[in-house]
CSV table of C-alpha atoms in Angstrom, one decimal:
chain,number,residue,atom,x,y,z
X,602,UNK,CA,28.1,-8.9,25.4
X,603,UNK,CA,28.6,-8.5,21.6
X,604,UNK,CA,25.8,-6.8,19.7
X,605,UNK,CA,25.8,-6.9,15.9
X,606,UNK,CA,24.2,-4.1,14.0
X,607,UNK,CA,23.0,-5.1,10.5
X,608,UNK,CA,22.6,-2.2,8.0
X,609,UNK,CA,19.7,-4.2,6.5
X,610,UNK,CA,17.7,-4.0,9.7
X,611,UNK,CA,18.8,-0.5,10.5
X,612,UNK,CA,17.5,0.8,7.2
X,613,UNK,CA,14.4,-1.5,7.0
X,614,UNK,CA,12.3,1.2,8.8
X,615,UNK,CA,12.6,4.9,7.8
X,616,UNK,CA,14.9,6.6,10.2
X,617,UNK,CA,13.9,9.2,12.8
X,618,UNK,CA,13.9,12.8,11.7
X,619,UNK,CA,16.6,15.0,13.3
X,620,UNK,CA,14.1,16.5,15.6
X,621,UNK,CA,12.7,13.1,16.7
X,622,UNK,CA,16.3,11.8,17.3
X,623,UNK,CA,17.1,14.9,19.4
X,624,UNK,CA,14.0,14.4,21.5
X,625,UNK,CA,14.9,10.8,22.1
X,626,UNK,CA,18.4,11.7,23.1
X,627,UNK,CA,17.2,14.3,25.6
X,628,UNK,CA,14.8,11.7,27.1
X,629,UNK,CA,17.5,9.1,27.5
X,630,UNK,CA,20.0,11.6,29.0
X,631,UNK,CA,17.3,12.7,31.5
X,632,UNK,CA,15.7,9.3,32.4
X,633,UNK,CA,18.1,6.6,31.1
X,634,UNK,CA,17.3,3.9,28.6
X,635,UNK,CA,14.0,2.6,29.9
X,636,UNK,CA,13.1,0.1,27.1
X,637,UNK,CA,15.2,-3.0,26.6
X,638,UNK,CA,16.8,-3.6,23.2
X,639,UNK,CA,15.4,-6.6,21.3
X,640,UNK,CA,18.0,-9.1,20.1
X,641,UNK,CA,18.0,-12.2,17.9
X,642,UNK,CA,21.1,-13.9,19.1
X,643,UNK,CA,23.6,-11.1,18.9
X,644,UNK,CA,21.8,-9.3,16.1
X,645,UNK,CA,20.1,-6.0,17.2
X,646,UNK,CA,16.5,-6.1,16.0
X,647,UNK,CA,14.8,-3.1,17.8
X,648,UNK,CA,16.4,-0.1,19.4
X,649,UNK,CA,19.0,1.1,16.9
X,650,UNK,CA,18.6,4.7,17.9
X,651,UNK,CA,18.6,4.0,21.6
X,652,UNK,CA,21.7,1.8,21.2
X,653,UNK,CA,23.6,4.5,19.3
X,654,UNK,CA,22.7,7.1,21.9
X,655,UNK,CA,23.7,4.9,24.8
X,656,UNK,CA,27.0,4.0,23.2
X,657,UNK,CA,27.7,7.7,22.6
X,658,UNK,CA,27.1,8.8,26.2
X,659,UNK,CA,28.1,5.6,28.0
X,660,UNK,CA,24.6,5.0,29.3
X,661,UNK,CA,23.7,1.4,30.5
X,662,UNK,CA,20.9,-0.5,28.8
X,663,UNK,CA,19.0,-3.8,29.1
X,664,UNK,CA,18.6,-6.4,26.3
X,665,UNK,CA,16.0,-9.2,25.8
X,666,UNK,CA,16.0,-12.1,23.4
X,667,UNK,CA,12.9,-12.7,21.2
X,668,UNK,CA,12.2,-16.4,21.3
X,669,UNK,CA,9.9,-16.6,18.3
X,670,UNK,CA,12.4,-15.6,15.6
X,671,UNK,CA,13.5,-18.4,13.3
X,672,UNK,CA,14.4,-16.5,10.2
X,673,UNK,CA,15.1,-13.0,8.9
X,674,UNK,CA,11.5,-13.0,7.5
X,675,UNK,CA,10.2,-13.4,11.1
X,676,UNK,CA,12.3,-10.5,12.1
X,677,UNK,CA,11.0,-8.3,9.3
X,678,UNK,CA,7.4,-9.2,10.1
X,679,UNK,CA,7.9,-8.4,13.8
X,680,UNK,CA,9.5,-5.1,12.9
X,681,UNK,CA,6.6,-4.2,10.6
X,682,UNK,CA,3.9,-5.0,13.2
X,683,UNK,CA,5.8,-3.0,15.9
X,684,UNK,CA,5.9,0.1,13.7
X,685,UNK,CA,2.3,-0.3,12.4
X,686,UNK,CA,1.3,-0.1,16.1
X,687,UNK,CA,2.9,3.2,16.7
X,688,UNK,CA,1.0,6.5,16.3
X,689,UNK,CA,4.0,8.5,15.1
X,690,UNK,CA,4.3,6.5,11.8
X,691,UNK,CA,3.0,8.5,8.8
X,692,UNK,CA,0.3,7.2,6.5
X,693,UNK,CA,2.8,6.7,3.7
X,694,UNK,CA,5.1,4.7,5.9
X,695,UNK,CA,2.1,2.6,7.0
X,696,UNK,CA,1.2,1.8,3.4
X,697,UNK,CA,4.8,0.9,2.5
X,698,UNK,CA,5.1,-1.4,5.6
X,699,UNK,CA,1.7,-3.1,4.9
X,700,UNK,CA,2.8,-3.8,1.3
X,701,UNK,CA,6.1,-5.3,2.5
X,702,UNK,CA,4.1,-7.5,4.9
X,703,UNK,CA,1.9,-8.6,2.0
X,704,UNK,CA,4.9,-9.6,-0.1
X,705,UNK,CA,6.4,-11.6,2.7
X,706,UNK,CA,3.2,-13.5,3.5
X,707,UNK,CA,2.3,-14.1,-0.1
X,708,UNK,CA,5.8,-15.6,-0.7
X,709,UNK,CA,5.4,-17.8,2.4
X,710,UNK,CA,2.0,-19.0,1.2
X,711,UNK,CA,3.3,-19.9,-2.2
X,712,UNK,CA,6.3,-21.7,-0.7
X,713,UNK,CA,3.9,-23.6,1.7
X,714,UNK,CA,1.7,-24.6,-1.2
X,715,UNK,CA,4.6,-25.8,-3.2
X,716,UNK,CA,5.9,-27.9,-0.3
X,717,UNK,CA,2.4,-29.3,0.4
X,718,UNK,CA,1.9,-30.7,-3.1
X,719,UNK,CA,4.6,-33.5,-2.8
X,720,UNK,CA,3.3,-34.2,0.7
X,721,UNK,CA,-0.2,-34.5,-0.5
X,722,UNK,CA,0.9,-36.9,-3.2
X,723,UNK,CA,2.8,-39.0,-0.7
X,724,UNK,CA,-0.2,-39.0,1.7
X,725,UNK,CA,-2.5,-40.3,-1.0
X,726,UNK,CA,-0.4,-43.5,-1.3
X,727,UNK,CA,0.3,-43.9,2.4
X,728,UNK,CA,-1.8,-46.1,4.8
X,729,UNK,CA,-4.5,-44.3,6.8
X,730,UNK,CA,-3.4,-42.6,10.1
X,731,UNK,CA,-4.8,-44.5,13.0
X,732,UNK,CA,-5.0,-41.5,15.4
X,733,UNK,CA,-6.0,-38.2,13.9
X,734,UNK,CA,-5.6,-36.5,17.2
X,735,UNK,CA,-1.8,-37.2,17.0
X,736,UNK,CA,-1.5,-35.0,13.9
X,737,UNK,CA,0.0,-31.5,14.5
X,738,UNK,CA,-2.4,-28.6,14.4
X,739,UNK,CA,-1.8,-26.6,11.2
X,740,UNK,CA,-4.2,-23.8,12.1
X,741,UNK,CA,-1.7,-21.4,13.6
X,742,UNK,CA,0.8,-21.9,10.8
X,743,UNK,CA,-1.9,-21.3,8.2
X,744,UNK,CA,-3.0,-18.1,9.9
X,745,UNK,CA,0.6,-16.7,10.1
X,746,UNK,CA,1.1,-17.3,6.4
X,747,UNK,CA,-2.3,-16.1,5.2
X,748,UNK,CA,-1.6,-13.4,2.5
X,749,UNK,CA,-3.1,-10.0,2.5
X,750,UNK,CA,-4.9,-10.6,-0.7
X,751,UNK,CA,-7.0,-7.5,-1.0
X,752,UNK,CA,-6.6,-3.7,-0.7
X,753,UNK,CA,-9.2,-3.7,2.0
X,754,UNK,CA,-7.1,-6.2,4.1
X,755,UNK,CA,-4.0,-4.1,3.5
X,756,UNK,CA,-5.8,-0.9,4.4
X,757,UNK,CA,-7.1,-2.5,7.7
X,758,UNK,CA,-3.6,-3.7,8.6
X,759,UNK,CA,-2.1,-0.3,7.9
X,760,UNK,CA,-5.1,1.6,9.3
X,761,UNK,CA,-5.5,3.8,6.2
X,762,UNK,CA,-8.0,3.7,3.3
X,763,UNK,CA,-7.9,1.3,0.4
X,764,UNK,CA,-7.7,4.3,-1.9
X,765,UNK,CA,-4.5,5.4,-0.1
X,766,UNK,CA,-3.0,1.9,-0.4
X,767,UNK,CA,-3.7,2.0,-4.2
X,768,UNK,CA,-2.0,5.5,-4.4
X,769,UNK,CA,1.0,4.3,-2.5
X,770,UNK,CA,1.4,1.3,-4.8
X,771,UNK,CA,1.4,3.6,-7.8
X,772,UNK,CA,4.0,5.8,-6.1
X,773,UNK,CA,6.2,2.9,-5.4
X,774,UNK,CA,6.0,1.6,-9.0
X,775,UNK,CA,6.4,4.8,-10.9
X,776,UNK,CA,7.6,7.7,-8.7
X,777,UNK,CA,11.1,9.1,-9.0
X,778,UNK,CA,13.2,8.9,-5.7
X,779,UNK,CA,13.0,12.6,-5.5
X,780,UNK,CA,9.2,12.5,-5.5
X,781,UNK,CA,9.2,9.7,-2.9
X,782,UNK,CA,11.5,11.8,-0.7
X,783,UNK,CA,9.0,14.8,-1.1
X,784,UNK,CA,6.1,12.6,0.1
X,785,UNK,CA,8.1,11.4,3.1
X,786,UNK,CA,9.1,15.0,4.0
X,787,UNK,CA,5.4,16.1,3.8
X,788,UNK,CA,6.0,18.4,0.9
X,789,UNK,CA,3.3,16.8,-1.1
X,790,UNK,CA,0.3,14.6,-0.2
X,791,UNK,CA,0.0,11.0,-1.1
X,792,UNK,CA,-2.9,11.8,-3.4
X,793,UNK,CA,-1.1,14.5,-5.3
X,794,UNK,CA,2.1,12.5,-5.4
X,795,UNK,CA,0.3,9.6,-7.1
X,796,UNK,CA,-0.9,12.1,-9.7
X,797,UNK,CA,2.6,13.6,-10.3
X,798,UNK,CA,4.0,10.0,-10.5
X,799,UNK,CA,2.2,9.7,-13.9
X,800,UNK,CA,4.6,12.2,-15.4
X,801,UNK,CA,7.9,11.2,-17.1
X,802,UNK,CA,10.7,10.8,-14.5
X,803,UNK,CA,12.5,14.0,-15.6
X,804,UNK,CA,9.4,16.1,-15.1
X,805,UNK,CA,8.9,14.5,-11.6
X,806,UNK,CA,12.4,15.4,-10.7
X,807,UNK,CA,12.0,18.9,-11.9
X,808,UNK,CA,8.8,19.4,-10.0
X,809,UNK,CA,10.3,18.0,-6.8
X,810,UNK,CA,13.3,20.3,-7.2
X,811,UNK,CA,10.9,23.2,-7.3
X,812,UNK,CA,9.5,22.4,-3.8
X,813,UNK,CA,6.0,22.4,-2.5
X,814,UNK,CA,4.6,25.0,-4.7
X,815,UNK,CA,5.9,23.4,-7.9
X,816,UNK,CA,4.7,20.0,-6.9
X,817,UNK,CA,1.2,21.2,-6.1
X,818,UNK,CA,1.0,23.1,-9.4
X,819,UNK,CA,2.1,20.0,-11.3
X,820,UNK,CA,-0.6,17.9,-9.6
X,821,UNK,CA,-3.3,20.6,-10.3
X,822,UNK,CA,-2.3,20.8,-14.0
X,823,UNK,CA,-2.6,17.0,-14.4
X,824,UNK,CA,-6.0,17.0,-12.7
X,825,UNK,CA,-7.3,19.7,-15.0
X,826,UNK,CA,-5.9,18.0,-18.1
X,827,UNK,CA,-7.5,14.6,-17.1
X,828,UNK,CA,-10.8,16.3,-16.3
X,829,UNK,CA,-10.8,18.0,-19.8
X,830,UNK,CA,-9.9,14.7,-21.5
X,831,UNK,CA,-12.7,12.8,-19.6
X,832,UNK,CA,-15.2,15.6,-20.5
X,833,UNK,CA,-14.2,15.4,-24.2
X,834,UNK,CA,-14.5,11.6,-24.2
X,835,UNK,CA,-17.9,11.6,-22.6
X,836,UNK,CA,-19.1,14.4,-24.9
X,837,UNK,CA,-18.0,12.4,-27.9
X,838,UNK,CA,-19.8,9.3,-26.7
X,839,UNK,CA,-22.9,11.3,-25.9
X,840,UNK,CA,-22.9,12.8,-29.4
X,841,UNK,CA,-22.3,9.4,-31.0
X,842,UNK,CA,-25.0,7.7,-28.8
X,843,UNK,CA,-27.7,10.3,-29.3
X,844,UNK,CA,-27.1,10.4,-33.0
X,845,UNK,CA,-28.3,6.8,-33.3
X,846,UNK,CA,-31.7,7.4,-31.6
X,847,UNK,CA,-33.6,8.3,-34.7
X,848,UNK,CA,-33.6,12.1,-34.2
X,849,UNK,CA,-34.7,12.0,-30.6
X,850,UNK,CA,-33.8,15.0,-28.5
X,851,UNK,CA,-30.6,14.6,-26.4
X,852,UNK,CA,-31.1,13.4,-22.9
X,853,UNK,CA,-28.2,14.9,-20.8
X,854,UNK,CA,-29.5,13.3,-17.6
X,855,UNK,CA,-29.0,9.7,-18.8
X,856,UNK,CA,-27.6,7.5,-16.1
X,857,UNK,CA,-24.4,6.5,-17.9
X,858,UNK,CA,-22.7,9.8,-16.8
X,859,UNK,CA,-21.1,7.8,-13.9
X,860,UNK,CA,-18.3,9.1,-11.7
X,861,UNK,CA,-14.8,7.8,-12.0
X,862,UNK,CA,-13.9,5.5,-9.1
X,863,UNK,CA,-10.8,6.2,-7.0
X,864,UNK,CA,-9.0,3.0,-8.1
X,865,UNK,CA,-10.2,3.2,-11.7
X,866,UNK,CA,-7.8,4.4,-14.4
X,867,UNK,CA,-8.9,6.8,-17.2
X,868,UNK,CA,-8.9,4.0,-19.7
X,869,UNK,CA,-11.0,1.8,-17.4
X,870,UNK,CA,-13.4,4.6,-16.8
X,871,UNK,CA,-13.9,5.4,-20.5
X,872,UNK,CA,-14.3,1.6,-21.3
X,873,UNK,CA,-17.0,1.4,-18.6
X,874,UNK,CA,-18.8,4.3,-20.0
X,875,UNK,CA,-18.7,2.8,-23.5
X,876,UNK,CA,-20.2,-0.5,-22.1
X,877,UNK,CA,-23.0,1.4,-20.4
X,878,UNK,CA,-23.7,3.4,-23.6
X,879,UNK,CA,-23.9,0.1,-25.6
X,880,UNK,CA,-26.3,-1.4,-23.1
X,881,UNK,CA,-28.5,1.7,-23.2
X,882,UNK,CA,-28.5,1.7,-27.0
X,883,UNK,CA,-29.5,-1.9,-27.0
X,884,UNK,CA,-32.2,-1.2,-24.5
X,885,UNK,CA,-33.5,1.7,-26.7
X,886,UNK,CA,-33.8,-0.7,-29.6
X,887,UNK,CA,-35.7,-3.2,-27.5
X,888,UNK,CA,-38.1,-0.5,-26.4
X,889,UNK,CA,-38.7,0.8,-29.9
X,890,UNK,CA,-39.4,-2.8,-31.1
X,891,UNK,CA,-41.9,-3.2,-28.2
X,892,UNK,CA,-43.6,0.1,-29.1
X,893,UNK,CA,-43.9,-1.0,-32.7
X,894,UNK,CA,-45.3,-4.3,-31.6
X,895,UNK,CA,-47.9,-2.7,-29.4
X,896,UNK,CA,-48.8,-0.2,-32.2
X,897,UNK,CA,-49.4,-3.1,-34.6
């Protein structure tokens, strides 16, 4: 039979490493191709590596048709779920695949909503349906198009933390290709890569070219610089806030020295501290007024 290999599908999932490909080839040479290739018509969906090895060595293989595919989006979603279920997939790959799934399901939900609006308008002018039991069940369709609307839902689908999902999103948006390649190769952690991704692209490329040591050093320097900036900002706010307390002694243990949250930017953190400081200053004025009232 004819089998069509689409580069779009071959490249949709990160390829095996040379070591993984060699191990698969040894297994097929020793035991044959045990798992059937999955097709959509003549299009190869799952088993690109096995197909290539079998073609190279003239090894027979089996194929099966997947009956549920109706579009390329269905194929992509199936491929994503298959790979998310495999233990060998890295955390970075899991996050990337979960974000792809979110985009597909969100687009489907928007499309379904747009199509439903004219249908709702038509239904409002149509006569009532005599038998509601004859209406098709929309529950299954609604579930399949339900978007992954939160980082927690994405994290659950990918089996990684919500913080890691946030870091992978940052890497996808701002990281240079060389930095992404370093993450995939394991030369830098996801956490450190998200930090290095805040640098200008040229500096990211230079750090990636320097290898593991240079990447880790860049991440360390950025962490230290951010920590110093936060300390300076908090110190300035403390000085400003305490100066308005009518000569009272500073209170370094005040509760507005909160920790920065994992998904909170530096600007958001400083803004939150400023709001807390304003609330405390307002509370201080209220307490002073109450003391004056009681004294009178």
